[in-house]
Every structure is written in C-alpha cells, then in structure tokens.
Amino acid sequence: GAVVSQHPSWVICKSGTSVKIECRSLDFQATTMFWYRQFPKQSLMLMATSNEGSKATYEQGVEKDKFLINHASLTLSTLTVTSAHPEDSSFYICSAGTSPPDTQYFGPGTRLTVL
Amino acid sequence: GNSVTQMEGPVTLSEEAFLTINCTYTATGYPSLFWYVQYPGEGLQLLLKATKADDKGSNKGFEATYRKETTSFHLEKGSVQVSDSAVYFCALSVLSFLTFGTGTQLKVEL
C-alpha cells in the first residue's frame, strides 16, 4: 500500500514552454501533498505544501506564479512549471501524506530538462 | 529551528562489512525520525522510522534507535550488500513537515 506515482518520469522541453507534472496517490486519500526539488547530489528542498481544495502554501523564495500547484482531489496534485528556463532543470519529487501525516510517501520523481 | 546533520559521504564499504551512518538532529517539540533511501534515478523510499524516544525502527536488515539523550538516530546494518548502494537521508518530522539531512552516499563493492 501507500503508492504514489508521478507522470511523466522525465521530460525535455524548450525554453519558454510550460510543463505539467502529475502526482497521484494510488491506494489512499492524501489530504496533504508536498512538492520538492532536488539538485544533483543535494538534499530535497521543499517547494510547497498543498491541501485538497485549497491554495498551496509556498516556501520562502519559491515563485508561486512560476510553479503553479493544483490539488484538485484527494488523489491528485499537479505542478506546472510555467515559462520554463534552463535553470528550472531539476528533479522534482512529490510526496503525499494522510491526516495526521506522520509519514510522507514519495513519488518516483520527474526529471525536467529545459533546453 | 529544526535541522538534521548527517555524516558526509561517500561511504565506501566492501560487501558484508558493517555499516554505520551517523545522524543527529535539533528540533522544537517531539519529532518523529526517519531514514529514507534513494536509489539512482529514483525517488525516496521510506526505509524505517521511529516516533518516540527509545523506539527502534528496522527494515531489510537496517536499524536505527531514537536516542533522545544524544539527539541521534544512527543507521546501522550488520552486513551490507552491493544492492544497498544508494543515498541515505535522515529526516525528522514535526507537525507533518519533513526536514532532511544532506544525504550520505553509500557505495558497496565486491
């Protein structure tokens, strides 16, 4: 149990385009979903926290207009990187937690490369 | 604030060697403690966890004990395998927010 999927697993796009990444909890309802960014050989940086049906809470320094997060249902959250640039290239990982979310279950990650 | 400190890697061991990866933390409140493992090109997988002092988490031969007096949660395994090669992250959770250490890369050689 507690499986979280992400789609796509990798994506290459041109600079200036937008990319949407989906995060799904497959066998449980996730009241809270988290989006992280991981740079090579570094730890995970929390970008934002989203609760179903409400606006995401962004961490300091994360541009909310650039990284749009939608948590439309208890099993789906999406991260859209708008007007992507090469510096947005990274490994994006989502996680899902139940209530109370003592444990987060992580998706396999999405590698974004912006040319 | 909350923080997690891990020993820097990479740690290189021969197969069947004993593994210890040190982890210490500072936290406000009463954190839960976790070890996550990340295999190359993949996301994080929960390896084990402990939710209160003196609890021991264990899984796949790995274990870690929540030591409140030393604010530590060291990861140990008696005999590592090549398949254990990965990056290991120590983390704490307070009020559902995870704080990660920087990760320790483990390389196990034949």
PDB file of N, CA, C and O in Angstrom, chain B residues 12-38:
ATOM      1  N   THR B  12      32.364   4.199   1.388  1.00  0.00           N
ATOM      2  CA  THR B  12      32.660   3.052   0.534  1.00  0.00           C
ATOM      3  C   THR B  12      33.010   1.861   1.408  1.00  0.00           C
ATOM      4  O   THR B  12      33.919   1.948   2.245  1.00  0.00           O
ATOM      5  N   LEU B  13      32.278   0.773   1.227  1.00  0.00           N
ATOM      6  CA  LEU B  13      32.487  -0.435   2.026  1.00  0.00           C
ATOM      7  C   LEU B  13      32.585  -1.659   1.136  1.00  0.00           C
ATOM      8  O   LEU B  13      32.056  -1.662   0.015  1.00  0.00           O
ATOM      9  N   SER B  14      33.210  -2.668   1.649  1.00  0.00           N
ATOM     10  CA  SER B  14      33.215  -3.959   0.978  1.00  0.00           C
ATOM     11  C   SER B  14      31.960  -4.725   1.373  1.00  0.00           C
ATOM     12  O   SER B  14      31.393  -4.506   2.455  1.00  0.00           O
ATOM     13  N   GLU B  15      31.536  -5.594   0.497  1.00  0.00           N
ATOM     14  CA  GLU B  15      30.347  -6.394   0.786  1.00  0.00           C
ATOM     15  C   GLU B  15      30.548  -7.161   2.087  1.00  0.00           C
ATOM     16  O   GLU B  15      31.644  -7.642   2.380  1.00  0.00           O
ATOM     17  N   GLU B  16      29.491  -7.240   2.869  1.00  0.00           N
ATOM     18  CA  GLU B  16      29.438  -7.911   4.178  1.00  0.00           C
ATOM     19  C   GLU B  16      30.067  -7.097   5.300  1.00  0.00           C
ATOM     20  O   GLU B  16      30.109  -7.565   6.439  1.00  0.00           O
ATOM     21  N   ALA B  17      30.500  -5.885   5.021  1.00  0.00           N
ATOM     22  CA  ALA B  17      31.033  -5.028   6.084  1.00  0.00           C
ATOM     23  C   ALA B  17      29.895  -4.463   6.914  1.00  0.00           C
ATOM     24  O   ALA B  17      28.726  -4.460   6.503  1.00  0.00           O
ATOM     25  N   PHE B  18      30.264  -3.953   8.093  1.00  0.00           N
ATOM     26  CA  PHE B  18      29.296  -3.327   8.999  1.00  0.00           C
ATOM     27  C   PHE B  18      29.137  -1.860   8.616  1.00  0.00           C
ATOM     28  O   PHE B  18      30.118  -1.178   8.325  1.00  0.00           O
ATOM     29  N   LEU B  19      27.894  -1.398   8.630  1.00  0.00           N
ATOM     30  CA  LEU B  19      27.606  -0.022   8.234  1.00  0.00           C
ATOM     31  C   LEU B  19      27.072   0.777   9.405  1.00  0.00           C
ATOM     32  O   LEU B  19      26.191   0.322  10.142  1.00  0.00           O
ATOM     33  N   THR B  20      27.604   1.985   9.559  1.00  0.00           N
ATOM     34  CA  THR B  20      27.017   2.983  10.437  1.00  0.00           C
ATOM     35  C   THR B  20      27.001   4.307   9.700  1.00  0.00           C
ATOM     36  O   THR B  20      28.031   4.737   9.178  1.00  0.00           O
ATOM     37  N   ILE B  21      25.844   4.939   9.644  1.00  0.00           N
ATOM     38  CA  ILE B  21      25.734   6.302   9.129  1.00  0.00           C
ATOM     39  C   ILE B  21      25.165   7.142  10.270  1.00  0.00           C
ATOM     40  O   ILE B  21      24.055   6.901  10.732  1.00  0.00           O
ATOM     41  N   ASN B  22      25.962   8.113  10.698  1.00  0.00           N
ATOM     42  CA  ASN B  22      25.552   8.925  11.841  1.00  0.00           C
ATOM     43  C   ASN B  22      24.545  10.002  11.446  1.00  0.00           C
ATOM     44  O   ASN B  22      24.618  10.591  10.371  1.00  0.00           O
ATOM     45  N   CYS B  23      23.619  10.249  12.362  1.00  0.00           N
ATOM     46  CA  CYS B  23      22.620  11.287  12.164  1.00  0.00           C
ATOM     47  C   CYS B  23      22.288  11.901  13.515  1.00  0.00           C
ATOM     48  O   CYS B  23      21.975  11.178  14.463  1.00  0.00           O
ATOM     49  N   THR B  24      22.367  13.214  13.599  1.00  0.00           N
ATOM     50  CA  THR B  24      21.936  13.917  14.802  1.00  0.00           C
ATOM     51  C   THR B  24      20.960  15.005  14.389  1.00  0.00           C
ATOM     52  O   THR B  24      20.935  15.438  13.243  1.00  0.00           O
ATOM     53  N   TYR B  25      20.155  15.430  15.341  1.00  0.00           N
ATOM     54  CA  TYR B  25      19.117  16.386  14.996  1.00  0.00           C
ATOM     55  C   TYR B  25      18.932  17.424  16.093  1.00  0.00           C
ATOM     56  O   TYR B  25      19.334  17.223  17.232  1.00  0.00           O
ATOM     57  N   THR B  26      18.334  18.534  15.699  1.00  0.00           N
ATOM     58  CA  THR B  26      17.827  19.512  16.652  1.00  0.00           C
ATOM     59  C   THR B  26      16.388  19.792  16.239  1.00  0.00           C
ATOM     60  O   THR B  26      16.070  19.882  15.044  1.00  0.00           O
ATOM     61  N   ALA B  27      15.527  19.886  17.209  1.00  0.00           N
ATOM     62  CA  ALA B  27      14.118  20.085  16.891  1.00  0.00           C
ATOM     63  C   ALA B  27      13.386  20.741  18.041  1.00  0.00           C
ATOM     64  O   ALA B  27      13.728  20.544  19.210  1.00  0.00           O
ATOM     65  N   THR B  28      12.372  21.501  17.676  1.00  0.00           N
ATOM     66  CA  THR B  28      11.427  22.005  18.673  1.00  0.00           C
ATOM     67  C   THR B  28      10.282  21.001  18.738  1.00  0.00           C
ATOM     68  O   THR B  28       9.854  20.465  17.722  1.00  0.00           O
ATOM     69  N   GLY B  29       9.830  20.720  19.902  1.00  0.00           N
ATOM     70  CA  GLY B  29       8.760  19.743  20.030  1.00  0.00           C
ATOM     71  C   GLY B  29       9.288  18.324  20.049  1.00  0.00           C
ATOM     72  O   GLY B  29      10.457  18.068  20.352  1.00  0.00           O
ATOM     73  N   TYR B  30       8.436  17.388  19.681  1.00  0.00           N
ATOM     74  CA  TYR B  30       8.781  15.967  19.745  1.00  0.00           C
ATOM     75  C   TYR B  30       8.713  15.373  18.341  1.00  0.00           C
ATOM     76  O   TYR B  30       7.651  14.988  17.874  1.00  0.00           O
ATOM     77  N   PRO B  31       9.862  15.303  17.683  1.00  0.00           N
ATOM     78  CA  PRO B  31       9.840  14.866  16.284  1.00  0.00           C
ATOM     79  C   PRO B  31       9.712  13.354  16.133  1.00  0.00           C
ATOM     80  O   PRO B  31      10.075  12.590  17.037  1.00  0.00           O
ATOM     81  N   SER B  32       9.205  12.951  14.991  1.00  0.00           N
ATOM     82  CA  SER B  32       9.364  11.579  14.530  1.00  0.00           C
ATOM     83  C   SER B  32      10.623  11.568  13.670  1.00  0.00           C
ATOM     84  O   SER B  32      10.960  12.569  13.036  1.00  0.00           O
ATOM     85  N   LEU B  33      11.307  10.446  13.653  1.00  0.00           N
ATOM     86  CA  LEU B  33      12.575  10.354  12.925  1.00  0.00           C
ATOM     87  C   LEU B  33      12.484   9.276  11.855  1.00  0.00           C
ATOM     88  O   LEU B  33      11.837   8.239  12.047  1.00  0.00           O
ATOM     89  N   PHE B  34      13.139   9.545  10.729  1.00  0.00           N
ATOM     90  CA  PHE B  34      13.025   8.667   9.577  1.00  0.00           C
ATOM     91  C   PHE B  34      14.391   8.466   8.910  1.00  0.00           C
ATOM     92  O   PHE B  34      15.265   9.325   8.978  1.00  0.00           O
ATOM     93  N   TRP B  35      14.521   7.340   8.247  1.00  0.00           N
ATOM     94  CA  TRP B  35      15.571   7.144   7.261  1.00  0.00           C
ATOM     95  C   TRP B  35      14.901   6.813   5.933  1.00  0.00           C
ATOM     96  O   TRP B  35      14.043   5.922   5.863  1.00  0.00           O
ATOM     97  N   TYR B  36      15.280   7.581   4.911  1.00  0.00           N
ATOM     98  CA  TYR B  36      14.815   7.339   3.561  1.00  0.00           C
ATOM     99  C   TYR B  36      16.004   6.902   2.711  1.00  0.00           C
ATOM    100  O   TYR B  36      17.143   7.321   2.948  1.00  0.00           O
ATOM    101  N   VAL B  37      15.740   6.100   1.695  1.00  0.00           N
ATOM    102  CA  VAL B  37      16.787   5.657   0.786  1.00  0.00           C
ATOM    103  C   VAL B  37      16.403   6.049  -0.637  1.00  0.00           C
ATOM    104  O   VAL B  37      15.228   5.969  -1.015  1.00  0.00           O
ATOM    105  N   GLN B  38      17.380   6.512  -1.385  1.00  0.00           N
ATOM    106  CA  GLN B  38      17.159   6.904  -2.780  1.00  0.00           C
ATOM    107  C   GLN B  38      18.130   6.155  -3.665  1.00  0.00           C
ATOM    108  O   GLN B  38      19.348   6.384  -3.599  1.00  0.00           O
TER     109      GLN B  38
END
